[in-house]
PDB file of C-alpha atoms in Angstrom:
ATOM      1  CA  MET F   1      25.190 -14.544  -4.044  1.00  0.00           C
ATOM      2  CA  THR F   2      27.196 -12.092  -2.351  1.00  0.00           C
ATOM      3  CA  ALA F   3      26.571 -10.853   0.928  1.00  0.00           C
ATOM      4  CA  ASN F   4      25.328  -7.903  -0.415  1.00  0.00           C
ATOM      5  CA  VAL F   5      22.393  -9.592  -2.473  1.00  0.00           C
ATOM      6  CA  HIS F   6      21.698 -11.183   0.653  1.00  0.00           C
ATOM      7  CA  ALA F   7      21.204  -7.751   2.483  1.00  0.00           C
ATOM      8  CA  LEU F   8      19.067  -6.356   0.130  1.00  0.00           C
ATOM      9  CA  GLN F   9      17.035  -9.460  -0.140  1.00  0.00           C
ATOM     10  CA  ARG F  10      16.428  -9.432   3.716  1.00  0.00           C
ATOM     11  CA  SER F  11      15.866  -5.631   3.417  1.00  0.00           C
ATOM     12  CA  ALA F  12      13.251  -5.997   0.679  1.00  0.00           C
ATOM     13  CA  ARG F  13      11.468  -8.668   2.781  1.00  0.00           C
ATOM     14  CA  GLY F  14      11.634  -6.314   6.022  1.00  0.00           C
ATOM     15  CA  VAL F  15      10.145  -3.422   4.153  1.00  0.00           C
ATOM     16  CA  GLY F  16       7.752  -5.736   2.630  1.00  0.00           C
ATOM     17  CA  ARG F  17       6.823  -6.916   6.240  1.00  0.00           C
ATOM     18  CA  CYS F  18       6.122  -3.452   7.271  1.00  0.00           C
ATOM     19  CA  GLY F  19       3.793  -2.699   4.326  1.00  0.00           C
ATOM     20  CA  ALA F  20       2.374  -5.905   5.343  1.00  0.00           C
ATOM     21  CA  ILE F  21       1.442  -4.802   8.623  1.00  0.00           C
ATOM     22  CA  LEU F  22       0.268  -1.628   7.594  1.00  0.00           C
ATOM     23  CA  ALA F  23      -2.451  -3.069   5.417  1.00  0.00           C
ATOM     24  CA  ALA F  24      -3.450  -5.764   8.045  1.00  0.00           C
ATOM     25  CA  GLY F  25      -3.936  -2.638  10.211  1.00  0.00           C
ATOM     26  CA  SER F  26      -6.031  -1.135   7.804  1.00  0.00           C
ATOM     27  CA  ALA F  27      -8.220  -4.110   7.298  1.00  0.00           C
ATOM     28  CA  LEU F  28      -8.559  -4.408  11.202  1.00  0.00           C
ATOM     29  CA  LEU F  29      -9.896  -0.858  11.398  1.00  0.00           C
ATOM     30  CA  HIS F  30     -12.190  -1.268   8.677  1.00  0.00           C
ATOM     31  CA  ALA F  31     -13.452  -4.759  10.392  1.00  0.00           C
ATOM     32  CA  ALA F  32     -13.626  -2.757  13.793  1.00  0.00           C
ATOM     33  CA  GLY F  33     -15.899  -0.111  12.174  1.00  0.00           C
ATOM     34  CA  LEU F  34     -17.897  -3.006  10.699  1.00  0.00           C
ATOM     35  CA  SER F  35     -18.133  -4.590  14.098  1.00  0.00           C
ATOM     36  CA  GLN F  36     -20.698  -1.568  15.334  1.00  0.00           C
ATOM     37  CA  GLY F  37     -23.556  -3.162  14.070  1.00  0.00           C
ATOM     38  CA  CYS F  38     -25.052  -1.359  10.929  1.00  0.00           C
ATOM     39  CA  ALA F  39     -27.431  -3.057   8.565  1.00  0.00           C
ATOM     40  CA  PRO F  40     -26.186  -4.222   5.335  1.00  0.00           C
ATOM     41  CA  THR F  41     -25.888  -1.226   3.187  1.00  0.00           C
ATOM     42  CA  PRO F  42     -23.818  -0.166  -0.109  1.00  0.00           C
ATOM     43  CA  LEU F  43     -21.151   1.043   2.542  1.00  0.00           C
ATOM     44  CA  THR F  44     -20.824  -1.857   4.420  1.00  0.00           C
ATOM     45  CA  VAL F  45     -20.276  -4.158   1.103  1.00  0.00           C
ATOM     46  CA  LEU F  46     -17.649  -1.766   0.061  1.00  0.00           C
ATOM     47  CA  MET F  47     -16.004  -1.589   3.794  1.00  0.00           C
ATOM     48  CA  ASN F  48     -16.133  -5.895   3.132  1.00  0.00           C
ATOM     49  CA  LEU F  49     -14.177  -5.479  -0.149  1.00  0.00           C
ATOM     50  CA  MET F  50     -11.956  -2.907   1.200  1.00  0.00           C
ATOM     51  CA  ILE F  51     -11.082  -5.645   4.096  1.00  0.00           C
ATOM     52  CA  LEU F  52     -10.363  -8.329   1.194  1.00  0.00           C
ATOM     53  CA  ALA F  53      -8.472  -5.874  -0.825  1.00  0.00           C
ATOM     54  CA  CYS F  54      -6.154  -5.270   2.498  1.00  0.00           C
ATOM     55  CA  LEU F  55      -5.451  -8.625   3.337  1.00  0.00           C
ATOM     56  CA  ALA F  56      -4.662  -9.425  -0.293  1.00  0.00           C
ATOM     57  CA  CYS F  57      -2.163  -6.593  -0.516  1.00  0.00           C
ATOM     58  CA  ALA F  58      -0.737  -7.616   3.098  1.00  0.00           C
ATOM     59  CA  TRP F  59      -0.389 -10.944   2.103  1.00  0.00           C
ATOM     60  CA  HIS F  60       1.507 -10.435  -1.078  1.00  0.00           C
ATOM     61  CA  LEU F  61       3.807  -7.602   0.434  1.00  0.00           C
ATOM     62  CA  TRP F  62       4.677 -10.680   3.436  1.00  0.00           C
ATOM     63  CA  THR F  63       5.374 -13.253   0.897  1.00  0.00           C
ATOM     64  CA  ARG F  64       6.629 -11.940  -2.102  1.00  0.00           C
ATOM     65  CA  PRO F  65       7.223  -8.144  -2.135  1.00  0.00           C
ATOM     66  CA  THR F  66       7.456  -7.366  -5.584  1.00  0.00           C
ATOM     67  CA  PRO F  67       7.124  -3.858  -7.286  1.00  0.00           C
ATOM     68  CA  ARG F  68       3.832  -4.981  -8.828  1.00  0.00           C
ATOM     69  CA  ALA F  69       2.582  -5.893  -5.405  1.00  0.00           C
ATOM     70  CA  TRP F  70       3.986  -2.096  -4.200  1.00  0.00           C
ATOM     71  CA  ALA F  71       1.975  -0.679  -6.866  1.00  0.00           C
ATOM     72  CA  VAL F  72      -1.233  -2.401  -6.461  1.00  0.00           C
ATOM     73  CA  THR F  73      -0.976  -1.540  -2.650  1.00  0.00           C
ATOM     74  CA  GLY F  74      -0.378   2.133  -3.605  1.00  0.00           C
ATOM     75  CA  VAL F  75      -3.098   2.178  -5.636  1.00  0.00           C
ATOM     76  CA  MET F  76      -5.502   0.842  -3.437  1.00  0.00           C
ATOM     77  CA  SER F  77      -4.054   2.969  -0.771  1.00  0.00           C
ATOM     78  CA  ALA F  78      -4.803   6.248  -2.871  1.00  0.00           C
ATOM     79  CA  VAL F  79      -8.459   4.647  -3.350  1.00  0.00           C
ATOM     80  CA  MET F  80      -9.112   4.302   0.278  1.00  0.00           C
ATOM     81  CA  VAL F  81      -7.502   7.985   0.652  1.00  0.00           C
ATOM     82  CA  ILE F  82      -9.930   9.315  -1.658  1.00  0.00           C
ATOM     83  CA  VAL F  83     -12.868   7.404  -0.197  1.00  0.00           C
ATOM     84  CA  HIS F  84     -11.921   8.285   3.157  1.00  0.00           C
ATOM     85  CA  THR F  85     -11.890  12.436   2.073  1.00  0.00           C
ATOM     86  CA  VAL F  86     -15.328  11.914   0.330  1.00  0.00           C
ATOM     87  CA  LEU F  87     -16.528  10.293   3.418  1.00  0.00           C
ATOM     88  CA  MET F  88     -14.844  12.488   6.000  1.00  0.00           C
ATOM     89  CA  ARG F  89     -15.957  15.399   4.107  1.00  0.00           C
ATOM     90  CA  GLY F  90     -19.535  15.858   6.075  1.00  0.00           C
ATOM     91  CA  SER F  91     -17.482  15.907   9.229  1.00  0.00           C
ATOM     92  CA  MET F  92     -15.067  18.760   8.807  1.00  0.00           C
ATOM     93  CA  HIS F  93     -15.086  21.678  11.001  1.00  0.00           C
ATOM     94  CA  HIS F  94     -13.963  24.973  10.232  1.00  0.00           C
ATOM     95  CA  GLY F  95     -12.438  24.078   6.681  1.00  0.00           C
ATOM     96  CA  SER F  96     -10.007  21.475   8.347  1.00  0.00           C
ATOM     97  CA  MET F  97     -10.140  17.741   8.259  1.00  0.00           C
ATOM     98  CA  MET F  98      -8.803  15.175  10.665  1.00  0.00           C
ATOM     99  CA  LEU F  99      -7.445  12.377   8.822  1.00  0.00           C
ATOM    100  CA  GLY F 100      -8.533   8.769  10.692  1.00  0.00           C
ATOM    101  CA  PRO F 101      -6.036   5.845  11.462  1.00  0.00           C
ATOM    102  CA  ALA F 102      -7.159   4.145   8.279  1.00  0.00           C
ATOM    103  CA  THR F 103      -6.646   7.150   6.489  1.00  0.00           C
ATOM    104  CA  PHE F 104      -3.112   8.193   7.743  1.00  0.00           C
ATOM    105  CA  GLY F 105      -2.089   4.109   7.390  1.00  0.00           C
ATOM    106  CA  ALA F 106      -3.111   4.492   3.578  1.00  0.00           C
ATOM    107  CA  VAL F 107      -0.838   7.316   3.647  1.00  0.00           C
ATOM    108  CA  LEU F 108       1.929   5.737   4.622  1.00  0.00           C
ATOM    109  CA  GLU F 109       1.720   2.641   2.305  1.00  0.00           C
ATOM    110  CA  ILE F 110       1.411   5.222  -0.661  1.00  0.00           C
ATOM    111  CA  ALA F 111       4.666   6.744   0.506  1.00  0.00           C
ATOM    112  CA  LEU F 112       6.223   3.572   1.128  1.00  0.00           C
ATOM    113  CA  SER F 113       5.295   2.302  -2.122  1.00  0.00           C
ATOM    114  CA  ILE F 114       6.633   5.169  -4.318  1.00  0.00           C
ATOM    115  CA  ALA F 115       9.870   4.769  -2.555  1.00  0.00           C
ATOM    116  CA  VAL F 116      10.533   1.065  -2.633  1.00  0.00           C
ATOM    117  CA  ILE F 117       8.895   1.218  -6.530  1.00  0.00           C
ATOM    118  CA  GLN F 118      11.617   4.554  -7.004  1.00  0.00           C
ATOM    119  CA  HIS F 119      14.578   2.156  -5.440  1.00  0.00           C
ATOM    120  CA  GLU F 120      14.024  -0.724  -7.422  1.00  0.00           C
ATOM    121  CA  ALA F 121      13.731   0.836 -10.490  1.00  0.00           C
ATOM    122  CA  GLY F 122      17.070   2.455  -9.753  1.00  0.00           C
ATOM    123  CA  VAL F 123      18.649  -0.763  -8.954  1.00  0.00           C
ATOM    124  CA  ARG F 124      17.453  -2.145 -12.183  1.00  0.00           C
ATOM    125  CA  ARG F 125      18.956   0.855 -14.155  1.00  0.00           C
ATOM    126  CA  ARG F 126      22.131   0.886 -12.506  1.00  0.00           C
ATOM    127  CA  ALA F 127      22.407  -2.983 -13.115  1.00  0.00           C
ATOM    128  CA  GLY F 128      21.787  -2.362 -16.868  1.00  0.00           C
ATOM    129  CA  ARG F 129      18.681  -4.477 -16.958  1.00  0.00           C
ATOM    130  CA  ILE F 130      16.450  -1.935 -18.096  1.00  0.00           C
ATOM    131  CA  SER F 131      16.651   1.557 -19.608  1.00  0.00           C
ATOM    132  CA  ILE F 132      13.691   3.715 -19.360  1.00  0.00           C
ATOM    133  CA  PRO F 133      13.356   6.789 -21.897  1.00  0.00           C
ATOM    134  CA  ALA F 134      12.722  10.084 -19.946  1.00  0.00           C
ATOM    135  CA  ALA F 135       9.590  10.396 -22.004  1.00  0.00           C
ATOM    136  CA  ALA F 136       8.081   7.369 -21.293  1.00  0.00           C
ATOM    137  CA  PRO F 137       7.915   6.551 -17.165  1.00  0.00           C
ATOM    138  CA  SER F 138       5.341   3.872 -18.086  1.00  0.00           C
ATOM    139  CA  ALA F 139       7.959   1.377 -19.250  1.00  0.00           C
ATOM    140  CA  LEU F 140       8.642   0.164 -15.904  1.00  0.00           C
ATOM    141  CA  PRO F 141       8.365  -3.708 -15.551  1.00  0.00           C
TER     142      PRO F 141
END
């Protein structure tokens, strides 16, 4: 392998680990929210599932940050932003909403996921491995 390939692999691992740290941080924030001693409710079940999902994304991004791992992380983060927006709607004051740390982390994960997936698609396209018709963006591997 050339030096450029090694540098790209190190860079991908580094970006993947940044994403993994964000995902693990989201899991910790959800765990902190559960530690306030609330009784089991559908919301606590949902929070436990989100903790597990965050940890699964963190694991995959840390060990092998593939485009698929990034896509799953981005989708999970988008779901979390939607859920947080719905849950925080009751706490809006004068039409403005403050994003909590978990929501902010999820927005960062979405942006990072989009950037990595676009970069990977561009690298593959330039390398001639795939050709994506303009009308079919779902043809990504």
